[in-house]
Amino acid sequence: MIDLSGMFNALVASPMIIPAAFAGIAWGILGGALPGISPSITMALLLPFTYGADPTAAVVLLASTYLGAEYGGSIPAILIRTPGTNSAAATVIDGYAMKEQGKAGEALGISLYSTLLGSIFGVALLITLTQPLANVALAFQPTSYVGLGVLGLSVIASLAGESLIKGMMAGFIGLMIATVGTDPVTGNNRFTFDDPELLSGIPPILVMVGIYAVAELFEQASHPGWQQTNTADASIKMPDALMRARLRVSQIIGAIIGFIEGLTPGGGGTIAAFLSYNEARRWSKTPEEFGHGSPEGIAAPEAANGSVSATALIPMMGLGIPGSNSAAVLLGGFLIHGMTPGPMLFTKHYDVVMGLYAGKVISLFALLIVAYLILRPCIWLVNRPKHYLMAFIFALVLSGVYAIHNSLFHVGIALAFGVIGYAMKYFRIPTLPMVLGVVLGFMVESNYRRALVLSDGDHMTFTEDPIAATLLALAGAFILISLFRHFRDSAKAQEEKTAA
Amino acid sequence: MNRDFVAGFLGLLLAMGYYAMAAKIQSSQLADDVGPGGLPKIYGIALASFSILLMVRARLGVVQAEGKQRPVAKEIFSAKRSMGILVIGIGYILAVPYLGYPLSIAVVIAVATLYNGGQISLRLAGIAALGAFGLWFVFVFLLHIGQPAGIWPDLIEGMRR
């Protein structure tokens, strides 16, 4: 049952939710429109600003930024053939073709309309599906949390991308980072090098800003500037009734695939967008138009992106397991306000959850309004020289990280994680498993040891708790399936090499 | 020696260093069966194991289903360019306690712009000053978040005396 009065009460209690939703959408569109600045980076840049804000407004700001960035990525994809975000790459194909046919306004309109419909679908599912998890919360014991943490860490297997070994390495490095600071049971100092600034550990926010934002700025230093658009006077033209009817099937396909990928760890917008594009072409009455300016070729991936921006929050909020970079940054937003996403979130911070739901609904209206208002500034921004933009973003990162704890030491840590993130990119080691390790490490260790203290060191306690046993079994199944897929893909690649 | 082998080697070094430190963690009388060093040791061993696996796989030339890799020369160029940004960041950390936030951040904007391909001009100076003022306005004036003041308050105080 949807608690509408809870959402309304949260809105009354935290009226800042409304400006936060609008600001998040605006910031997200601007960030998403800048090529190379992904939704997670756009959100990571905002994290320091949320530190002193009202917790509900802060998470609404971040969640709205996610949606705004998913739409913003399609603007340069359509206008300059450069996707602002990875998930907008599929939009380039038909979006730019439509622009070349003089239909840039129509393409932008289809993109906005489809993102909006996908988001409405996603938000409805977010509100409906996350709520039942609250009922499980009361039954959770330390052993259950260990099971949940292990399940989260088993996600590493599916997030590892091309190499399971590298994914596991990244995950363990994340777990190692989580051990820095005061021991959760005995209070001993670990890996602090006698530095008082490390006693409370390395805040996950610094890891995220470092490996997402700083590492990308390092990467961008060697990239040439992007193309500029000659469509400075473009305006959004929403599809008419005939066009809306034509887009319906592709939007439904996009929204459903976006929902599935949002729930799947490691899925995310990019996979959803390309899968939707292919499926929309398969189900289209005019598949031959795909690649030559088909409106459905824009509608499907954009509906998927909109859907993912909401449904990716379901495992993050319900289980505390972020399945994508953007969800991980949003999780960071919860953490810096002392809220741990997961089953207890609904019990301890029900008002914040309701506020987030209300904010997500408001952000749908905000998207429709802000997208019109911000298009011109967006085009202006994309047409600015890249060196100014990158320099300003770097200055923003340095200022923002300092602002979190008024610590230059933390600025140094963020830069260090920038180097680590850059090196991981070079060695093709996925970064998300590391973030997962950092986020889940403390929860796993503290509850694991607490559970053993309560059971006099008997490990069978994890099988006696039905929730823990189920979660551990799920984790085992997850790892086995991922291993099977990994070995199958490796064998296929080896065969192709031999054949070649 | 390919990239995976180097990654495995670096991972192994990290694991060994981390394990050595974990082994030195003192256990207190409050310690549980696992102790403060228990899980860190396991993490160290696990990272070492996966690093060795990666090295072995790299030596055996096992093929993965992976995308295109950039040429090494391009990677080296990219790494060198990135180091420049890092140096600017470190320079900021060293300078800001003395120069103060507004001046330091203006210098960061100017230097980073030049480094990313901009040219020395009055426009650049104006944008750096405007950018620094904008950031100062947002952080210090609007959000009331203190930023380093530098030596200026002491200097002005000294001059007044």
XYZ file of C-alpha atoms in Angstrom:
661
model
C 0.000 0.000 0.000
C 1.347 3.408 -0.973
C 1.526 5.772 1.970
C 0.377 8.977 0.294
C -0.215 10.759 3.576
C 3.318 9.821 4.676
C 4.668 11.411 1.515
C 2.553 14.511 2.044
C 3.639 14.784 5.691
C 7.272 14.507 4.663
C 6.728 17.277 2.149
C 5.196 19.518 4.794
C 7.955 18.705 7.276
C 10.723 19.341 4.726
C 9.482 21.940 2.250
C 13.056 22.233 0.930
C 12.286 19.035 -0.969
C 10.618 21.081 -3.723
C 13.523 23.439 -4.505
C 15.906 20.477 -4.065
C 14.039 18.506 -6.742
C 14.135 21.447 -9.153
C 17.785 22.253 -8.407
C 18.767 18.594 -8.776
C 17.072 18.326 -12.152
C 18.740 21.550 -13.351
C 22.182 20.530 -12.123
C 21.726 17.020 -13.515
C 20.767 18.263 -16.972
C 23.745 20.632 -17.064
C 26.181 17.964 -15.840
C 24.731 15.247 -18.038
C 24.991 17.529 -21.062
C 28.751 17.882 -20.625
C 30.459 15.027 -22.456
C 32.607 12.962 -20.095
C 30.676 14.029 -17.010
C 28.546 10.996 -16.161
C 25.508 11.019 -13.836
C 27.638 9.577 -11.032
C 30.239 12.348 -11.433
C 27.514 15.009 -11.570
C 26.120 13.579 -8.333
C 29.551 13.169 -6.710
C 30.267 16.859 -7.345
C 27.150 17.708 -5.368
C 27.892 15.459 -2.383
C 29.937 18.026 -0.429
C 27.136 20.585 -0.763
C 24.632 18.206 0.785
C 26.676 17.799 3.954
C 25.094 20.626 5.892
C 21.677 20.346 4.246
C 18.453 18.828 5.536
C 18.912 15.031 5.034
C 15.659 14.588 3.096
C 16.356 17.541 0.814
C 19.917 16.245 0.332
C 18.868 12.788 -0.910
C 16.110 14.314 -3.058
C 18.706 16.652 -4.595
C 20.953 13.692 -5.475
C 18.137 11.472 -6.757
C 16.783 14.286 -8.928
C 20.273 14.946 -10.254
C 20.402 11.322 -11.372
C 17.204 11.735 -13.399
C 18.269 15.121 -14.789
C 21.639 13.752 -15.881
C 20.040 10.791 -17.646
C 17.990 13.226 -19.729
C 20.806 15.794 -20.076
C 23.057 13.210 -21.719
C 20.731 13.096 -24.725
C 21.137 16.816 -25.527
C 24.719 16.667 -26.887
C 23.940 13.185 -28.246
C 21.314 14.756 -30.504
C 22.998 18.099 -31.183
C 26.692 17.296 -31.519
C 26.753 13.509 -31.961
C 28.575 13.163 -28.641
C 26.706 11.429 -25.835
C 26.855 13.420 -22.616
C 26.619 10.160 -20.671
C 27.381 6.547 -21.589
C 23.708 5.664 -21.436
C 22.929 8.295 -24.080
C 25.210 6.552 -26.596
C 22.270 4.672 -28.107
C 20.402 7.969 -28.577
C 23.196 9.304 -30.797
C 22.328 6.889 -33.596
C 18.882 8.185 -34.479
C 18.982 11.460 -32.526
C 21.795 12.939 -34.573
C 20.290 11.581 -37.788
C 17.062 13.453 -36.980
C 19.050 16.595 -36.234
C 20.739 16.284 -39.645
C 17.257 16.123 -41.177
C 16.444 19.447 -39.485
C 14.373 17.806 -36.741
C 16.538 18.586 -33.695
C 13.566 20.042 -31.798
C 11.442 16.955 -32.454
C 14.290 14.667 -31.372
C 14.769 16.616 -28.133
C 11.024 16.489 -27.532
C 10.874 12.710 -28.039
C 13.827 12.309 -25.708
C 12.194 14.404 -22.966
C 8.779 12.787 -23.377
C 10.227 9.263 -23.289
C 12.518 9.944 -20.328
C 9.519 11.324 -18.482
C 7.296 8.321 -19.222
C 10.080 5.898 -18.302
C 10.615 7.782 -15.027
C 6.912 7.763 -14.147
C 6.924 3.973 -14.618
C 10.127 3.647 -12.589
C 8.983 5.902 -9.735
C 5.691 3.980 -9.466
C 7.629 0.721 -9.136
C 10.099 2.262 -6.703
C 7.303 3.368 -4.404
C 5.396 0.093 -4.710
C 8.222 -2.435 -4.492
C 10.580 -0.901 -1.946
C 7.888 -0.496 0.673
C 7.338 -4.246 1.405
C 10.988 -4.552 2.372
C 10.231 -2.454 5.430
C 8.322 -5.372 6.945
C 11.428 -7.546 6.899
C 13.425 -4.981 8.849
C 12.258 -5.913 12.322
C 13.380 -9.519 11.943
C 16.977 -8.610 11.097
C 19.688 -9.758 13.539
C 23.481 -9.328 13.321
C 23.647 -12.666 11.470
C 21.092 -11.397 8.911
C 23.222 -8.330 8.286
C 26.217 -10.560 7.618
C 24.112 -12.494 5.098
C 23.005 -9.236 3.505
C 26.571 -7.940 3.364
C 27.869 -11.164 1.816
C 25.046 -11.045 -0.734
C 26.069 -7.482 -1.543
C 29.691 -8.485 -1.897
C 28.734 -11.425 -4.113
C 27.411 -8.792 -6.498
C 31.097 -8.141 -7.216
C 31.052 -11.292 -9.298
C 28.517 -9.766 -11.653
C 29.993 -6.263 -11.550
C 33.438 -7.511 -12.471
C 32.788 -7.052 -16.174
C 35.485 -8.617 -18.267
C 37.541 -10.157 -15.463
C 36.201 -11.816 -12.354
C 39.679 -11.880 -10.793
C 40.095 -8.129 -11.204
C 36.633 -7.539 -9.777
C 37.466 -9.616 -6.718
C 40.755 -7.730 -6.304
C 38.881 -4.421 -6.414
C 36.329 -5.730 -3.910
C 39.012 -6.799 -1.430
C 40.846 -3.486 -1.812
C 37.538 -1.823 -0.904
C 37.180 -4.078 2.145
C 40.736 -3.195 3.158
C 39.953 0.531 2.938
C 36.936 -0.077 5.169
C 39.205 -1.487 7.908
C 41.088 1.798 8.316
C 40.233 3.523 11.598
C 38.973 2.360 14.964
C 38.102 -1.328 15.315
C 34.304 -1.715 15.690
C 34.517 -4.185 18.612
C 37.707 -3.506 20.596
C 38.386 0.123 19.717
C 41.960 -0.650 18.586
C 43.462 1.672 15.977
C 44.093 -0.026 12.660
C 46.100 1.301 9.708
C 45.905 4.872 11.025
C 49.671 5.573 11.009
C 49.053 7.463 14.281
C 47.228 10.153 12.353
C 44.170 11.382 14.278
C 42.422 12.279 10.995
C 42.291 8.565 10.133
C 40.771 7.438 13.440
C 37.240 7.624 12.088
C 38.265 5.825 8.916
C 38.233 6.952 5.305
C 34.803 8.432 4.536
C 33.224 6.645 1.524
C 32.379 10.066 0.073
C 36.106 10.761 -0.444
C 36.545 7.430 -2.204
C 33.608 8.202 -4.501
C 34.618 11.778 -5.315
C 38.161 10.542 -5.942
C 37.511 7.580 -8.180
C 34.575 9.097 -10.058
C 35.170 12.852 -10.315
C 38.932 13.336 -9.829
C 39.906 10.300 -11.926
C 37.677 11.550 -14.762
C 39.307 14.997 -14.600
C 42.711 13.286 -14.871
C 41.419 11.317 -17.853
C 39.922 14.379 -19.551
C 43.275 16.199 -19.399
C 44.479 14.233 -22.412
C 41.251 14.397 -24.399
C 40.639 17.072 -27.012
C 37.628 19.368 -26.694
C 34.281 18.269 -28.039
C 32.541 19.496 -31.145
C 30.333 22.585 -30.889
C 26.763 22.793 -32.086
C 25.466 25.154 -34.715
C 21.923 24.604 -33.410
C 22.106 27.346 -30.798
C 18.454 28.240 -31.367
C 17.086 24.676 -30.950
C 13.873 24.345 -29.002
C 12.014 21.323 -27.649
C 9.016 20.232 -29.724
C 6.885 17.686 -27.912
C 5.473 14.853 -30.066
C 1.898 15.211 -31.333
C -0.842 12.591 -30.806
C 0.094 10.618 -33.919
C 3.731 10.468 -32.932
C 2.878 9.587 -29.323
C 0.880 6.594 -30.579
C 3.803 5.514 -32.746
C 6.246 5.702 -29.831
C 4.105 3.735 -27.383
C 5.505 0.236 -27.975
C 9.127 1.343 -27.958
C 8.566 3.305 -24.742
C 6.955 0.327 -23.029
C 9.874 -1.859 -24.118
C 12.353 0.726 -22.834
C 10.581 1.195 -19.500
C 10.370 -2.561 -18.814
C 13.990 -3.247 -19.788
C 15.038 -0.229 -17.727
C 13.180 -1.682 -14.739
C 14.904 -5.075 -15.077
C 18.347 -3.536 -15.588
C 17.793 -1.122 -12.706
C 17.248 -4.071 -10.384
C 20.162 -6.051 -11.812
C 23.504 -5.337 -10.145
C 25.914 -4.020 -12.734
C 23.096 -3.517 -15.215
C 22.523 0.221 -15.325
C 21.491 2.672 -17.996
C 23.985 1.876 -20.744
C 23.060 -1.796 -21.083
C 19.368 -0.957 -20.716
C 19.579 1.693 -23.436
C 21.232 -0.570 -26.005
C 19.033 -3.574 -25.158
C 15.938 -1.382 -25.518
C 17.175 0.008 -28.813
C 17.632 -3.496 -30.229
C 14.311 -4.748 -28.903
C 12.470 -1.654 -30.179
C 13.934 -2.261 -33.641
C 12.858 -5.909 -33.479
C 9.280 -5.006 -32.565
C 9.026 -1.958 -34.807
C 6.800 -1.811 -37.881
C 9.518 0.196 -39.605
C 12.815 -1.372 -38.505
C 14.519 -0.133 -41.673
C 14.265 3.454 -40.332
C 16.471 2.624 -37.355
C 19.858 4.254 -37.797
C 18.418 6.824 -40.211
C 16.472 9.028 -37.816
C 13.799 6.758 -36.348
C 11.858 8.436 -33.499
C 11.457 5.015 -31.865
C 15.254 4.702 -31.828
C 15.314 7.674 -29.447
C 12.192 6.763 -27.471
C 13.262 3.261 -26.388
C 16.698 4.073 -24.893
C 15.470 7.288 -23.297
C 12.493 5.537 -21.675
C 14.963 2.923 -20.389
C 17.236 5.635 -18.961
C 14.317 7.285 -17.198
C 13.146 3.984 -15.756
C 16.639 2.988 -14.549
C 17.080 6.308 -12.726
C 14.261 5.279 -10.372
C 14.410 1.488 -10.236
C 18.166 1.448 -9.516
C 17.206 2.855 -6.117
C 15.155 -0.231 -5.189
C 18.086 -2.567 -4.277
C 20.070 0.391 -2.933
C 17.355 1.527 -0.526
C 15.817 -1.854 0.243
C 18.982 -3.891 0.676
C 21.739 -1.291 0.916
C 23.347 -2.743 -2.202
C 24.118 -0.205 -4.925
C 23.971 -1.851 -8.334
C 25.432 1.090 -10.261
C 27.865 3.969 -9.776
C 25.071 6.518 -9.492
C 23.235 4.425 -6.895
C 26.529 4.133 -4.981
C 26.894 7.920 -4.904
C 23.316 8.291 -3.697
C 24.103 5.750 -1.012
C 27.042 7.992 -0.075
C 24.544 10.827 0.306
C 22.608 8.743 2.840
C 25.782 7.762 4.686
C 27.066 11.301 5.189
C 23.826 12.071 7.008
C 24.259 9.067 9.277
C 21.623 6.950 7.519
C 22.506 3.449 6.365
C 20.403 2.276 3.420
C 19.022 -1.210 3.895
C 16.097 -2.774 5.733
C 16.436 -0.549 8.813
C 16.192 2.601 6.723
C 12.418 2.218 6.661
C 12.206 1.824 10.419
C 14.707 4.440 11.497
C 14.249 7.067 8.779
C 10.769 6.463 7.440
C 10.222 10.214 7.038
C 13.306 10.502 4.816
C 12.129 7.589 2.646
C 8.701 9.201 2.273
C 10.383 12.518 1.529
C 12.479 10.856 -1.154
C 9.385 9.348 -2.748
C 7.662 12.740 -2.691
C 10.801 14.324 -4.135
C 10.929 11.759 -6.939
C 7.325 12.589 -7.856
C 8.071 16.325 -7.802
C 11.187 15.774 -9.894
C 8.969 14.409 -12.687
C 7.164 17.761 -12.910
C 10.461 19.571 -12.457
C 11.960 17.698 -15.399
C 9.173 18.816 -17.678
C 9.525 22.464 -16.669
C 13.279 22.753 -16.223
C 14.081 20.914 -19.473
C 12.410 23.733 -21.431
C 14.028 26.506 -19.411
C 17.502 25.098 -19.323
C 17.977 24.031 -22.937
C 19.498 27.325 -24.090
C 21.890 27.600 -21.083
C 22.782 23.972 -21.731
C 23.683 24.609 -25.353
C 25.614 27.690 -24.262
C 27.525 25.584 -21.720
C 28.336 22.829 -24.205
C 29.672 25.513 -26.556
C 32.095 26.881 -23.940
C 35.768 25.940 -24.333
C 36.392 22.658 -22.559
C 39.523 23.903 -20.755
C 37.534 26.479 -18.789
C 34.855 23.966 -17.824
C 37.326 21.326 -16.671
C 39.343 23.858 -14.666
C 36.212 25.114 -12.945
C 35.029 21.592 -12.139
C 38.451 20.810 -10.647
C 38.241 23.947 -8.487
C 34.744 22.895 -7.426
C 36.003 19.432 -6.398
C 38.891 20.883 -4.345
C 36.571 23.366 -2.619
C 33.790 20.841 -2.053
C 35.976 18.121 -0.549
C 37.535 20.617 1.868
C 34.065 21.779 2.874
C 33.030 18.317 4.111
C 35.236 18.306 7.232
C 37.299 21.486 6.773
C 40.285 19.283 6.143
C 43.058 19.659 3.586
C 44.082 16.114 4.507
C 40.781 14.949 3.032
C 41.507 16.900 -0.154
C 44.750 14.920 -0.344
C 42.854 11.641 0.186
C 40.410 12.495 -2.624
C 43.331 13.273 -4.942
C 44.985 9.987 -3.936
C 41.796 8.105 -4.800
C 41.761 9.985 -8.084
C 45.152 8.452 -8.832
C 43.907 5.024 -7.722
C 40.793 5.388 -9.901
C 42.904 6.442 -12.856
C 45.271 3.499 -12.347
C 42.310 1.122 -12.097
C 41.017 2.457 -15.395
C 44.446 1.904 -16.946
C 44.584 -1.680 -15.693
C 40.936 -2.185 -16.633
C 39.964 -2.983 -13.048
C 36.290 -2.148 -12.328
C 35.806 0.543 -9.685
C 32.282 -0.271 -8.514
C 33.312 -3.464 -6.618
C 35.805 -1.335 -4.680
C 33.092 1.151 -3.730
C 30.890 -1.755 -2.706
C 33.681 -3.108 -0.488
C 34.167 0.307 1.147
C 30.445 0.735 1.747
C 29.685 -2.778 3.006
C 32.999 -3.564 4.737
C 32.203 -2.035 8.105
C 28.704 -3.552 8.228
C 29.971 -7.037 7.399
C 32.858 -6.974 9.867
C 31.039 -5.431 12.826
C 27.989 -7.703 12.511
C 30.049 -10.801 11.792
C 32.056 -10.341 14.957
C 29.043 -9.309 17.005
C 27.197 -12.435 15.863
C 30.153 -14.612 16.871
C 30.386 -12.958 20.282
C 26.669 -13.654 20.840
C 27.031 -17.291 19.770
C 30.301 -17.988 21.649
C 32.195 -18.272 18.382
C 29.858 -20.803 16.778
C 29.708 -20.240 13.015
C 26.576 -22.390 12.767
C 24.677 -19.344 14.049
C 24.615 -18.060 10.453
C 22.688 -21.112 9.287
C 20.306 -21.086 12.238
C 18.956 -17.644 11.327
C 16.583 -18.301 8.376
C 17.078 -14.803 6.909
C 20.873 -15.097 7.041
C 20.764 -18.631 5.660
C 18.554 -17.571 2.745
C 20.709 -14.544 1.938
C 23.903 -16.616 2.132
C 22.380 -19.261 -0.132
C 21.366 -16.560 -2.590
C 24.896 -15.153 -2.489
C 26.297 -18.623 -3.201
C 23.934 -19.099 -6.136
C 24.780 -15.646 -7.443
C 28.515 -16.377 -7.369
C 28.067 -19.761 -9.066
C 25.949 -18.298 -11.875
C 28.426 -15.457 -12.397
C 31.346 -17.920 -12.411
C 29.579 -20.074 -14.972
C 28.923 -17.035 -17.193
C 32.496 -15.849 -16.774
C 34.059 -19.191 -17.756
C 31.642 -19.577 -20.648
C 32.587 -16.131 -22.040
C 36.307 -16.783 -21.538
C 36.069 -20.132 -23.320
C 34.203 -18.471 -26.184
C 36.866 -15.771 -26.481
C 39.611 -18.423 -26.440
C 37.836 -20.354 -29.201
C 37.480 -17.212 -31.309
C 41.192 -16.497 -30.857
C 42.104 -20.058 -31.885
C 39.797 -19.860 -34.899
C 41.315 -16.537 -35.931
C 55.179 -8.037 -19.347
C 51.556 -7.104 -20.007
C 49.212 -4.856 -18.088
C 47.490 -7.670 -16.183
C 50.827 -8.981 -14.927
C 51.784 -5.519 -13.651
C 48.342 -5.124 -12.032
C 48.739 -8.498 -10.332
C 52.236 -7.610 -9.149
C 51.083 -4.283 -7.684
C 48.143 -6.032 -6.033
C 50.507 -8.568 -4.500
C 52.767 -5.818 -3.127
C 49.743 -4.073 -1.621
C 48.482 -7.314 -0.094
C 51.869 -8.108 1.445
C 52.255 -4.624 2.931
C 48.715 -4.678 4.267
C 49.095 -8.170 5.751
C 52.346 -7.170 7.465
C 50.574 -4.229 9.104
C 47.535 -6.359 10.006
C 49.803 -8.902 11.713
C 51.191 -6.146 13.940
C 47.790 -5.017 15.242
C 47.803 -5.482 19.005
C 44.935 -7.522 20.416
C 43.383 -6.070 23.563
C 41.798 -7.915 26.492
C 38.409 -6.907 25.089
C 39.126 -8.771 21.866
C 36.675 -11.335 20.539
C 37.707 -14.643 18.907
C 38.346 -12.985 15.555
C 40.167 -9.963 16.952
C 40.922 -6.603 15.305
C 43.462 -8.170 12.951
C 41.429 -11.258 12.010
C 39.492 -10.089 8.979
C 42.249 -7.757 7.707
C 44.593 -10.776 7.542
C 41.982 -12.707 5.553
C 41.523 -9.754 3.188
C 45.297 -9.555 2.704
C 45.550 -13.257 1.904
C 42.567 -13.060 -0.472
C 43.996 -10.076 -2.354
C 47.371 -11.819 -2.601
C 45.699 -14.972 -3.954
C 43.734 -13.112 -6.622
C 46.817 -11.069 -7.553
C 48.849 -14.247 -8.041
C 46.019 -15.736 -10.098
C 46.000 -12.666 -12.306
C 49.774 -12.842 -12.781
C 49.634 -16.557 -13.643
C 46.799 -15.976 -16.072
C 48.711 -13.120 -17.684
C 51.831 -15.320 -18.070
C 49.759 -18.120 -19.587
C 48.250 -15.650 -22.035
C 44.657 -16.525 -21.186
C 42.302 -14.552 -23.408
C 39.390 -12.658 -21.911
C 36.273 -11.422 -23.570
C 37.408 -7.816 -23.488
C 37.105 -4.685 -25.555
C 39.757 -2.674 -27.331
C 42.714 -1.389 -25.367
C 44.320 1.942 -26.113
C 47.882 1.792 -27.473
C 50.544 1.988 -24.758
C 52.008 5.229 -26.192
C 48.623 6.901 -25.892
C 48.233 5.616 -22.347
C 51.646 7.003 -21.372
C 50.733 10.374 -22.895
C 47.424 10.311 -21.027
C 49.132 9.408 -17.737
C 51.642 12.251 -18.110
C 48.855 14.750 -18.782
C 46.957 13.481 -15.733
C 49.976 13.932 -13.502
C 49.888 17.632 -14.348
C 46.387 17.946 -12.900
C 47.539 16.027 -9.829
C 50.468 18.424 -9.380
C 48.090 21.399 -9.590
C 45.954 19.767 -6.873
C 48.955 19.129 -4.636
C 50.139 22.687 -5.261
C 46.739 23.921 -4.070
C 46.977 21.896 -0.846
C 50.435 23.330 -0.144
C 49.604 26.917 -1.071
C 46.131 27.464 0.339
C 47.145 27.671 4.034
C 49.342 30.641 3.083
C 47.621 32.303 0.123
C 44.094 31.781 1.379
C 41.131 30.308 -0.471
C 40.067 33.011 -2.959
C 43.548 33.617 -4.349
C 44.547 29.927 -4.382
C 41.392 28.785 -6.128
C 41.733 31.578 -8.710
C 45.262 30.358 -9.390
C 43.980 26.763 -9.697
C 41.365 27.845 -12.270
C 43.927 29.832 -14.245
C 46.666 27.191 -14.176
C 44.295 24.279 -14.898
C 42.808 26.206 -17.828
C 46.266 26.892 -19.245
C 47.249 23.268 -18.713
C 44.110 22.038 -20.500
C 44.901 24.112 -23.572
C 43.818 27.668 -22.734
C 45.953 30.730 -23.459
C 47.212 33.550 -21.277
C 44.871 36.471 -21.730
C 42.940 39.100 -19.842
C 39.852 36.945 -20.387
C 41.509 34.067 -18.561
C 42.392 36.334 -15.623
C 38.823 37.623 -15.544
C 37.299 34.146 -15.652
C 39.652 32.898 -12.912
C 38.766 35.877 -10.691
C 35.055 35.526 -11.409
C 35.152 31.747 -10.846
C 36.986 32.185 -7.539
C 34.517 34.834 -6.434
C 31.586 32.574 -7.429
C 32.949 29.641 -5.427
C 33.772 31.854 -2.446
C 30.250 33.326 -2.624
C 28.607 29.872 -2.659
C 30.751 28.189 -0.021
C 31.656 30.972 2.386
C 28.873 33.516 1.956
C 25.823 31.373 1.163
C 26.593 28.047 2.839
C 28.732 29.495 5.672
C 31.404 26.860 5.116
C 34.778 28.137 6.221
C 37.658 27.932 3.754
C 41.320 28.621 4.619
C 41.917 32.332 5.108
C 45.699 32.155 4.635
C 48.165 34.605 6.079
C 46.077 37.666 5.178
C 44.151 38.146 8.450
C 47.410 38.005 10.476
C 49.160 40.251 7.993
C 46.417 42.856 8.055
C 46.262 42.651 11.845
C 50.034 43.137 12.019
C 49.879 46.141 9.710
C 47.162 47.737 11.833
C 49.340 47.451 14.910
